[in-house]
Coordinates of C-alpha atoms in Angstrom, one line a residue:
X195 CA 49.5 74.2 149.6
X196 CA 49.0 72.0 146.4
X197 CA 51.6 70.1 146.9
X198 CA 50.6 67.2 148.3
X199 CA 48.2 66.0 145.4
X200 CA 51.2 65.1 143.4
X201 CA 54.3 64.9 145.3
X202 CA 55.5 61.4 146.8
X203 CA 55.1 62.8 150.4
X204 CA 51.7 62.7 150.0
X205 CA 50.7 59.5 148.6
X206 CA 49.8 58.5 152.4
X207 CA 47.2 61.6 152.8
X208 CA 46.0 61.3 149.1
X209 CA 45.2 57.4 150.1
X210 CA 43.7 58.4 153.8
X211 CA 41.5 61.0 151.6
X212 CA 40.2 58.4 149.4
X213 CA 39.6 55.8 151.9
X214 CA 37.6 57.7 154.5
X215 CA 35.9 60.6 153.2
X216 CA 34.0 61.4 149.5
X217 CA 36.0 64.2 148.0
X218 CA 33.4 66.6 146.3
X219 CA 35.4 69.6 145.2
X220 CA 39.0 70.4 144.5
X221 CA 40.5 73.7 143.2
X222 CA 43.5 73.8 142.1
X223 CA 44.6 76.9 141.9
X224 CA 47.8 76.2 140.0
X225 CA 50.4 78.8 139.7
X226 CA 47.7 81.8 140.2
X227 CA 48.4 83.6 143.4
X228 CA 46.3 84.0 145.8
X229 CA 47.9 86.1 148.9
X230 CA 49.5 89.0 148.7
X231 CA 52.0 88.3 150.8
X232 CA 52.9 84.7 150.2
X233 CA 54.0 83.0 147.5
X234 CA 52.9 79.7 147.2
X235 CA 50.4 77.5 145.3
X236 CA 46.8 76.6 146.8
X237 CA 44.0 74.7 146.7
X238 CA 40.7 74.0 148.2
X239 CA 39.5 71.0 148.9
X240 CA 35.9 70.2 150.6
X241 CA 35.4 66.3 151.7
X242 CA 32.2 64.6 153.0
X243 CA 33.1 61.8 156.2
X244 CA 32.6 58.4 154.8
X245 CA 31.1 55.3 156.8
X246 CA 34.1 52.9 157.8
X247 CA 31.8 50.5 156.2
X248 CA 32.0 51.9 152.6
X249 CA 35.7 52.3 152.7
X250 CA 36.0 51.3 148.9
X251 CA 33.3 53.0 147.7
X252 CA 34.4 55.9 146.1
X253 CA 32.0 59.2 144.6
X254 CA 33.5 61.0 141.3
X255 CA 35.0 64.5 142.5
X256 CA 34.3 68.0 140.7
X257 CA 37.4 69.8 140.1
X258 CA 38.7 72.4 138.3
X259 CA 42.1 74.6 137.9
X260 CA 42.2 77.7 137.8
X261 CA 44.2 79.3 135.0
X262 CA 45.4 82.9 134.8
X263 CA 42.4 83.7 133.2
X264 CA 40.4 84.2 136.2
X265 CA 40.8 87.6 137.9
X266 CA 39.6 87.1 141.9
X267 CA 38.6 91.2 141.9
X268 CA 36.2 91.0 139.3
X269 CA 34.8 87.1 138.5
X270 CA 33.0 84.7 140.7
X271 CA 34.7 82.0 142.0
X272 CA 31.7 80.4 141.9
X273 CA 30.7 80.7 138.4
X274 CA 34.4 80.2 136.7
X275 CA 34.4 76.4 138.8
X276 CA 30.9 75.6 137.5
X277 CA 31.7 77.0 133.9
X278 CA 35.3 74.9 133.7
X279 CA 35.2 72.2 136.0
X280 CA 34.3 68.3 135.4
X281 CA 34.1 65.2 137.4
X282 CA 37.1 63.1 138.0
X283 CA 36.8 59.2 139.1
X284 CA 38.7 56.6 140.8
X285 CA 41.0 58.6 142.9
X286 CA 43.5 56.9 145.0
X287 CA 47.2 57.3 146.4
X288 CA 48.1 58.2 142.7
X289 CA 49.0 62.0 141.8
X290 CA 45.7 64.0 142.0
X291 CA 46.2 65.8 138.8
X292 CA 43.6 68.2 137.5
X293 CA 43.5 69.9 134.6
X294 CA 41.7 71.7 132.0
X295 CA 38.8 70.4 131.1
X296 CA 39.7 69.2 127.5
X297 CA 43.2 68.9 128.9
X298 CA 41.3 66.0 130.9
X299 CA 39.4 64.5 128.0
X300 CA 42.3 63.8 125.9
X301 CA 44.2 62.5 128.7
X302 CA 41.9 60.6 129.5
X303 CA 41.2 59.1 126.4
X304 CA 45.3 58.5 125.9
X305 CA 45.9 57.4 129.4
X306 CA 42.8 54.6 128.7
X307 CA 45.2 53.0 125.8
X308 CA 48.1 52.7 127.9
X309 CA 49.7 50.4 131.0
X310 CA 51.8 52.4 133.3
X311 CA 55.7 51.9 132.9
X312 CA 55.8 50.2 136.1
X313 CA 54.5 47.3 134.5
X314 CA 56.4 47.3 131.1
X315 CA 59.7 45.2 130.8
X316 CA 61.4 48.4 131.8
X317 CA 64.1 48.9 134.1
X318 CA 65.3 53.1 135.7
X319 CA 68.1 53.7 137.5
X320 CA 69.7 57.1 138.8
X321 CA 72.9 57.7 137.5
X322 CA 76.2 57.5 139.1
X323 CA 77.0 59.1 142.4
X324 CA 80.8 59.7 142.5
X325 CA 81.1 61.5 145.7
X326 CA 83.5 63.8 144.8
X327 CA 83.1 64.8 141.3
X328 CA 86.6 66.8 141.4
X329 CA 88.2 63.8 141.4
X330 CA 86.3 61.4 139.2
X331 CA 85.2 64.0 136.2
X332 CA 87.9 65.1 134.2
X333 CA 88.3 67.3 130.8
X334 CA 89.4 66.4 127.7
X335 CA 92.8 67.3 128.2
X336 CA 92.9 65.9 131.2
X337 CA 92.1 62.5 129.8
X338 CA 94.2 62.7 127.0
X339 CA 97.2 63.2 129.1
X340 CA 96.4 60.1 131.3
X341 CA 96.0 57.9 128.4
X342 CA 99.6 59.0 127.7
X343 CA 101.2 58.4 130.6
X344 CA 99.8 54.9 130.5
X345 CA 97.6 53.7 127.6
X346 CA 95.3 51.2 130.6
X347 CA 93.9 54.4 131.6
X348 CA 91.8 54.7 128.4
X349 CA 89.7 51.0 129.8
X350 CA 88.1 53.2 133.0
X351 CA 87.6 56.3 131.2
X352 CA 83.7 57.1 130.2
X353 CA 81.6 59.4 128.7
X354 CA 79.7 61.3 130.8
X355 CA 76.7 63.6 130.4
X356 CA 75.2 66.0 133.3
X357 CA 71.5 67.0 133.1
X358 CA 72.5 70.6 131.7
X359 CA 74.3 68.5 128.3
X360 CA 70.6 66.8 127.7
X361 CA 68.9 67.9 124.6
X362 CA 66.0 66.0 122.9
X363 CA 66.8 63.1 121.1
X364 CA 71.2 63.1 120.9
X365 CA 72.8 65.0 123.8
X366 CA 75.4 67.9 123.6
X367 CA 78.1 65.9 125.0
X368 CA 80.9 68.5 127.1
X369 CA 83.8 65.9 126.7
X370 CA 83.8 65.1 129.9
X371 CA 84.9 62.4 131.3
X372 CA 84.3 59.7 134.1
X373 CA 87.1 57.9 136.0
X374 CA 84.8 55.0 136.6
X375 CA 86.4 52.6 139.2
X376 CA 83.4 50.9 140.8
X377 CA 82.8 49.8 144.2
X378 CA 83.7 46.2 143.2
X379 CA 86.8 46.8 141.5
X380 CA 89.7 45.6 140.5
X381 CA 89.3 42.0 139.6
X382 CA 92.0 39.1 140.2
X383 CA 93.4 38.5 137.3
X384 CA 91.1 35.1 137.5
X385 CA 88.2 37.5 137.4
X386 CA 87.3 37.3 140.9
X387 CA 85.9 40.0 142.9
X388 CA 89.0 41.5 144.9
X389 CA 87.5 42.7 148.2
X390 CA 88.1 45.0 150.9
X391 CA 91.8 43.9 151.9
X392 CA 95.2 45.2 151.5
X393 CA 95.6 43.7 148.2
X394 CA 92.8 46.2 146.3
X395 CA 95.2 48.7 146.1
X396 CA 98.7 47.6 145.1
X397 CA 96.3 45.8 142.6
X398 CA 94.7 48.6 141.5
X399 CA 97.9 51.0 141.4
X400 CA 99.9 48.6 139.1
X401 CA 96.9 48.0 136.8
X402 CA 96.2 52.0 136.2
X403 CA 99.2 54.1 137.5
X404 CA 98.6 57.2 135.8
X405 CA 94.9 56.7 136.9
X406 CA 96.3 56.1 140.9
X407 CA 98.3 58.8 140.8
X408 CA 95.9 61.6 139.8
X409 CA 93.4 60.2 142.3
X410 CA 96.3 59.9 145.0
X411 CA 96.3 63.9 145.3
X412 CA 92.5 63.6 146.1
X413 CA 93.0 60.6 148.8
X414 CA 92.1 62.6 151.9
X415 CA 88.9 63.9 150.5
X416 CA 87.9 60.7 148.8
X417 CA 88.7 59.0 152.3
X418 CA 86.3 61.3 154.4
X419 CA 83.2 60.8 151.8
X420 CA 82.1 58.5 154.0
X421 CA 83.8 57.2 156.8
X422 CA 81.3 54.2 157.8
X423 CA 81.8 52.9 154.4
X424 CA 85.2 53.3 153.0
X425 CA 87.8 50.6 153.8
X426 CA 84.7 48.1 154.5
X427 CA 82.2 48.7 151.2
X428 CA 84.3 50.4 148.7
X429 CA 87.9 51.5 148.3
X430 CA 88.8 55.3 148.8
X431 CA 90.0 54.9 145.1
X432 CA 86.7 54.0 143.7
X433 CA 83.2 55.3 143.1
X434 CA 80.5 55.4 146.1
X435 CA 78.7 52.3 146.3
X436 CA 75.8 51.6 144.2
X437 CA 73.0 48.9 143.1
X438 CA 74.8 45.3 142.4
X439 CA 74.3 45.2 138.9
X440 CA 72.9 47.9 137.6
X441 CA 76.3 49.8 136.4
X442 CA 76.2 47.0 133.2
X443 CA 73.4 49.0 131.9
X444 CA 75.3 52.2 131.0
X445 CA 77.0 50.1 128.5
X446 CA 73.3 48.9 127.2
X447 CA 70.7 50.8 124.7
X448 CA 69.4 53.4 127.3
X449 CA 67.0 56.2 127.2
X450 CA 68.7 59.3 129.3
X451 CA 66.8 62.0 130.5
X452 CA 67.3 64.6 133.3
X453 CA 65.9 64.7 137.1
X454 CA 65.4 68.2 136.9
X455 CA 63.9 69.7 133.5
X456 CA 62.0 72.3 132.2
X457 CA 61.9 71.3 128.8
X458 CA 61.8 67.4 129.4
X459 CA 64.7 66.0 126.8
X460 CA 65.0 62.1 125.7
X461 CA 68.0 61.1 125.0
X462 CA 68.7 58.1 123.4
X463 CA 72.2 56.1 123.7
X464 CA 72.8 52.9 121.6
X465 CA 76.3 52.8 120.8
X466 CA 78.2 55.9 123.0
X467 CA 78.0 54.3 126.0
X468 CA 77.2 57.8 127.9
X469 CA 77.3 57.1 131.6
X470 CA 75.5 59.4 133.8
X471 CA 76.0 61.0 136.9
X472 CA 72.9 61.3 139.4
X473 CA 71.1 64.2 138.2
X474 CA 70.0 62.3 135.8
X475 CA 68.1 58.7 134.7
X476 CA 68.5 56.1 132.8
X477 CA 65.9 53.7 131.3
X478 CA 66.5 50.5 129.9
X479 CA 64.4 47.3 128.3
X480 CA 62.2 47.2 126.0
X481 CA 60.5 49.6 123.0
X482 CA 62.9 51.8 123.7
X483 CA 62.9 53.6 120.4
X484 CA 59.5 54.1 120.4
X485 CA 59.5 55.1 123.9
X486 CA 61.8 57.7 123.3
X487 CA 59.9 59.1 120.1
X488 CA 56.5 58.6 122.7
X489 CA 58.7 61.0 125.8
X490 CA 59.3 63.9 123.2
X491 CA 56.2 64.1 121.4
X492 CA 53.5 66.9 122.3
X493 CA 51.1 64.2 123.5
X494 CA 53.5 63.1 125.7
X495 CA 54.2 66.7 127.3
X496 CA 50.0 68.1 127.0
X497 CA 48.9 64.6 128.8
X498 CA 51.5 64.0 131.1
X499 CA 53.3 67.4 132.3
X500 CA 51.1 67.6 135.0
X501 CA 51.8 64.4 136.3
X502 CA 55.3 65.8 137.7
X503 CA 55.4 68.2 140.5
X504 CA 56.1 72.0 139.4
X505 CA 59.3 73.5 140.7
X506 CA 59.9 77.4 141.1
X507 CA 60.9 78.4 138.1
X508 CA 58.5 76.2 136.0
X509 CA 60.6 73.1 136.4
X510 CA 59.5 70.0 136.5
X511 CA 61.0 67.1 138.4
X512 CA 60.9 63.7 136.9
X513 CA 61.6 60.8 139.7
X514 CA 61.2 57.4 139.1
X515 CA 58.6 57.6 141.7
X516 CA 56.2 59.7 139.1
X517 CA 57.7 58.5 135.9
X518 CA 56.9 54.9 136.6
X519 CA 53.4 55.7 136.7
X520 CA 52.8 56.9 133.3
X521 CA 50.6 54.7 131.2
X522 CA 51.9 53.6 127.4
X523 CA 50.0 52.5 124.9
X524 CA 51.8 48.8 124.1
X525 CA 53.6 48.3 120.1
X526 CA 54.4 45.6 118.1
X527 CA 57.5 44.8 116.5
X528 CA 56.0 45.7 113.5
X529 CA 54.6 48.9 114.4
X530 CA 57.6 49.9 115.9
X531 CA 59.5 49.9 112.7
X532 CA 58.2 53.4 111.2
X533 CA 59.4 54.8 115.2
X534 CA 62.9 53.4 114.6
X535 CA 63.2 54.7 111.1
X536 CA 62.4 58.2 112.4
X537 CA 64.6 57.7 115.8
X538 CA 67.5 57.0 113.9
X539 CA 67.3 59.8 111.5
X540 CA 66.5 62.4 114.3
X541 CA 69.6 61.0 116.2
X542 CA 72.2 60.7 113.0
X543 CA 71.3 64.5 112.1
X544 CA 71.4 65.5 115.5
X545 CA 75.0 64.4 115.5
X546 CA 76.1 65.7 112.7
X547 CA 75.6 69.3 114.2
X548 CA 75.0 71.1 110.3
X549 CA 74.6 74.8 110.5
X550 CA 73.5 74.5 107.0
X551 CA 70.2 76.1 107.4
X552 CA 68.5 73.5 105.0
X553 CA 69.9 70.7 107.6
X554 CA 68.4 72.8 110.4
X555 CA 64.8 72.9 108.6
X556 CA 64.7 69.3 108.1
X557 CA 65.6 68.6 111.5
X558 CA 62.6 70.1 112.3
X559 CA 60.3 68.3 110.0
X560 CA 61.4 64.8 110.9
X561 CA 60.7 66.2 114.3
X562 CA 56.8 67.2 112.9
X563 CA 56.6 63.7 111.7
X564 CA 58.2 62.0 114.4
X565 CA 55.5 63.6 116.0
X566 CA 52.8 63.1 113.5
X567 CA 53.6 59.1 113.8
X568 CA 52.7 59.2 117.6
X569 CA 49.1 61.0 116.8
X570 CA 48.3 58.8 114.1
X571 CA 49.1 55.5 116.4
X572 CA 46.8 57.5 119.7
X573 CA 44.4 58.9 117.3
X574 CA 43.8 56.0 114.7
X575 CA 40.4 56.5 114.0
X576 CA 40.7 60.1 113.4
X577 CA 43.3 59.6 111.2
X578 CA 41.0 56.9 109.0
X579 CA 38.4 59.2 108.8
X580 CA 40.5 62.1 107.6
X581 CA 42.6 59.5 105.3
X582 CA 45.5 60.5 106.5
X583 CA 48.9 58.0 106.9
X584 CA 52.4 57.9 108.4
X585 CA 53.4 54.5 109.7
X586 CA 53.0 52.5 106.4
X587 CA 54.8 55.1 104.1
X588 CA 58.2 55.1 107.2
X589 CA 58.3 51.6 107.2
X590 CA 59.2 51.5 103.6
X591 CA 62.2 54.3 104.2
X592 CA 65.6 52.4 103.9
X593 CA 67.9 52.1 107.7
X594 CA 71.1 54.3 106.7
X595 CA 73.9 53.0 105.6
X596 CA 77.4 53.2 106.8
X597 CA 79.2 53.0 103.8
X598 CA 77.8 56.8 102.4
X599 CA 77.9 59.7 104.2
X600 CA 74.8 60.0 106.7
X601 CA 74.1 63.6 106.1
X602 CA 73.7 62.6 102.0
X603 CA 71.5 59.8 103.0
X604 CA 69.6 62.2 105.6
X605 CA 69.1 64.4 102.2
X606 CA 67.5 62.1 100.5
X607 CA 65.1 60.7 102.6
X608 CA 64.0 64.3 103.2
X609 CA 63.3 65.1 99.8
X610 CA 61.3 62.0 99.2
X611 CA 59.4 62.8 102.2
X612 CA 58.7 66.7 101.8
X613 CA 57.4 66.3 98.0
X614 CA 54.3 67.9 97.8
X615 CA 52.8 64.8 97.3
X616 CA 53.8 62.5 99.5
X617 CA 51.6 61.5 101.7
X618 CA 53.3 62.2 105.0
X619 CA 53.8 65.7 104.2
X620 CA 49.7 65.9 103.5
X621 CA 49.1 63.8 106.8
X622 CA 52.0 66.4 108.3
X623 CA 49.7 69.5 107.1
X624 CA 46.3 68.1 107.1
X625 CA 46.1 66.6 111.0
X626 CA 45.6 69.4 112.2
X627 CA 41.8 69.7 111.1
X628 CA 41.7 66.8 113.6
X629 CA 40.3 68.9 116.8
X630 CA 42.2 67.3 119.6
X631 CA 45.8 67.0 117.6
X632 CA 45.4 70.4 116.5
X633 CA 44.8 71.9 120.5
X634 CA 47.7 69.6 121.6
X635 CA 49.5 71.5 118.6
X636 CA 48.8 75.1 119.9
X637 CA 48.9 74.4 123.6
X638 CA 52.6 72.9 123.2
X639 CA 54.9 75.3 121.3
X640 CA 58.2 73.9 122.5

């Protein structure tokens, strides 16, 4: 099985590979199918025994992957790994990801620009974990009527979002809800912690009776969660426990995105205040606007899709563990401005939810040149040499303004920026004569 070259549980054979043998070949045979009779996804690996005393001494590797172009009745193994393979260097207990060969090049040349997330002033978290969501997720309705039997409800009532409501950019909310009564709550009217004793609850019940009482008819299920730890961690009343400090961040600027994806959706939050349960992560820190416009851009998913193991299905799961890993090219404030301008616009038409067909149209061109901005700031030679610009031309576009309607603003922005001549549209059009953006462009269609 492939497996092990990107999945955390093999970070320890990956590094014992690396350490103590030289390995010369590796086929990745991908998602082609080798057996008849079993489905799963090989490899073939061929290693060389290294002397102890050259432990860090490491040889580049020829590997390939073999793509559904290769037919095992009728082509030589042989000659398709010689014709479409290449030499990686430098492997370690990182993912082993291999690729196409100018799959490679461009990664290569993008990974080269940036420090992995690990190192940025970045901060991911899972979501929440209630332990038993019947209790703690609520509808609409249900919320509504709470709030009316006793308007305190309304201050432990959230947002939340699951990973199916995630959509690129601004999320497709379900209106539900989250009865959010941490591990560490109530407070003393003092604001003091009130702990594990027989005052939590009376506390707690005259504070949010409507919110006691719907949770009362769960109180034998919400006891048995988990026995070691209710009464002495948390109340039966509130959430499961969690990290100490963490839960303040749902109330920060966020990036959301799903553990579980096929399509890999950004979300970002900056005034919602969307909490999450734990199918899903949250990123918080810096560049997080540029970030975002980075994670749903075509670079982002031809470099780096690879980098996350492949589910059945053609799933891809994104854990911290992988994520983290993923190097970023750095931004300055001023270069981030032309990202923010576009963020903001993608986000305030994504809200609006137009069916106007017009609305629908330029939703997708802001998404061309959200994506044209990233190319240019990768590809900045290229995009010299063809005379092509984005950034300068967005940083001039005005922030929206919340004394007119956004979709009139949204309007007007997009006919200054589709004109025939404006340069954006040209850079828009014309990047594609750029070889690499223009394979990254047919190899990602979604």
């Amino acid at each position: 099985s492939n497996k092990w070259m990107r999945a955390n549980y093999g970070a320890s054979t990956r590094q014992f590979f690396a350490e103590n043998t030289y390995p010369l070949l590796l086929i990745d045979f991908g998602n082609v199918q080798v057996f008849d009779t079993a489905t799963v996804d090989t490899n073939i690996l061929i290693l060389q025994n290294k002397p102890k005393s050259r432990k860090y001494n490491p040889k580049e590797t020829f590997a390939v992957r073999i793509n559904n172009d290769f037919n095992i009745d009728d082509q030589s193994l042989q000659n398709y790994v010689l014709r479409n393979g290449y030499f990686l260097s430098n492997l370690n207990q990182n993912s082993w990801v291999v690729g196409e060969r100018d799959i490679y090049d461009i990664k290569e040349f993008v990974e080269k620009q940036g420090i992995p997330l690990v190192d940025w002033k970045v901060v991911i978290n899972y979501g929440l974990k209630t332990g038993f969501n019947e209790a703690f997720i609520i509808s609409e309705a249900q919320k509504d009527k709470l709030i009316e039997e006793h308007e305190s409800s309304k201050d432990v009532l959230k947002k939340i979002l699951r990973g199916k409501d995630l959509s690129a950019w601004y999320p497709d909310f379900a209106n539900l809800w989250l009865i959010y009564i941490p591990w560490h709550f109530p407070l003393h009217e003092d604001g003091s912690i009130v702990g594990a004793t027989n005052k939590a609850e009376p506390e707690f019940k005259k504070r949010y009776p409507a919110i006691y009482n719907h949770l009362l008819q769960f109180k034998t299920e919400l006891s048995a969660r988990n026995k070691a730890e209710v009464g002495i961690r948390y109340e039966w009343f509130a959430l499961q426990r969690f990290g100490s400090n963490y839960w303040r961040d749902f109330e920060k600027a966020k990036i959301i995105y799903p553990e579980i994806t096929k399509y890999i959706p950004f979300v970002f939050d900056e005034t919602e205040h969307f909490y999450s349960n734990n199918k899903n992560f949250i990123l918080t820190g810096e560049r997080l606007k540029y970030l975002l416009c980075f994670f749903n851009s075509k670079l982002f998913k031809y470099c780096f899709l690879d980098n996350f193991p492949e589910l059945q299905g053609g799933s891809r799961e994104l854990r911290k563990v992988f994520f983290e890993k993923i190097p970023v090219k750095k931004i300055t404030d001023q270069e981030e401005i032309p990202f923010e301008r576009m963020l903001d616009y993608l986000v305030a038409l994504k809200k609006e939810k137009s069916t106007e067909s017009t609305d629908q149209l330029m939703f997708i061109y802001f998404e061309q040149v959200a994506n044209a901005l990233v190319f240019e700031y990768y590809f900045k030679e290229e995009f010299e040499k063809a005379k092509l610009t984005v950034a300068k031309h967005l940083a001039q576009l005005p922030n929206l303004d919340s004394t007119e309607r956004t979709i009139v603003q949204l309007r007007r922005i997009y006919v200054i920026l589709n004109k025939d001549e404006s340069p954006v549209k040209q850079a828009v059009s014309s990047m594609l004569s750029i070889p690499q953006i223009n394979l990254i462009n047919n190899s990602i269609n979604w």
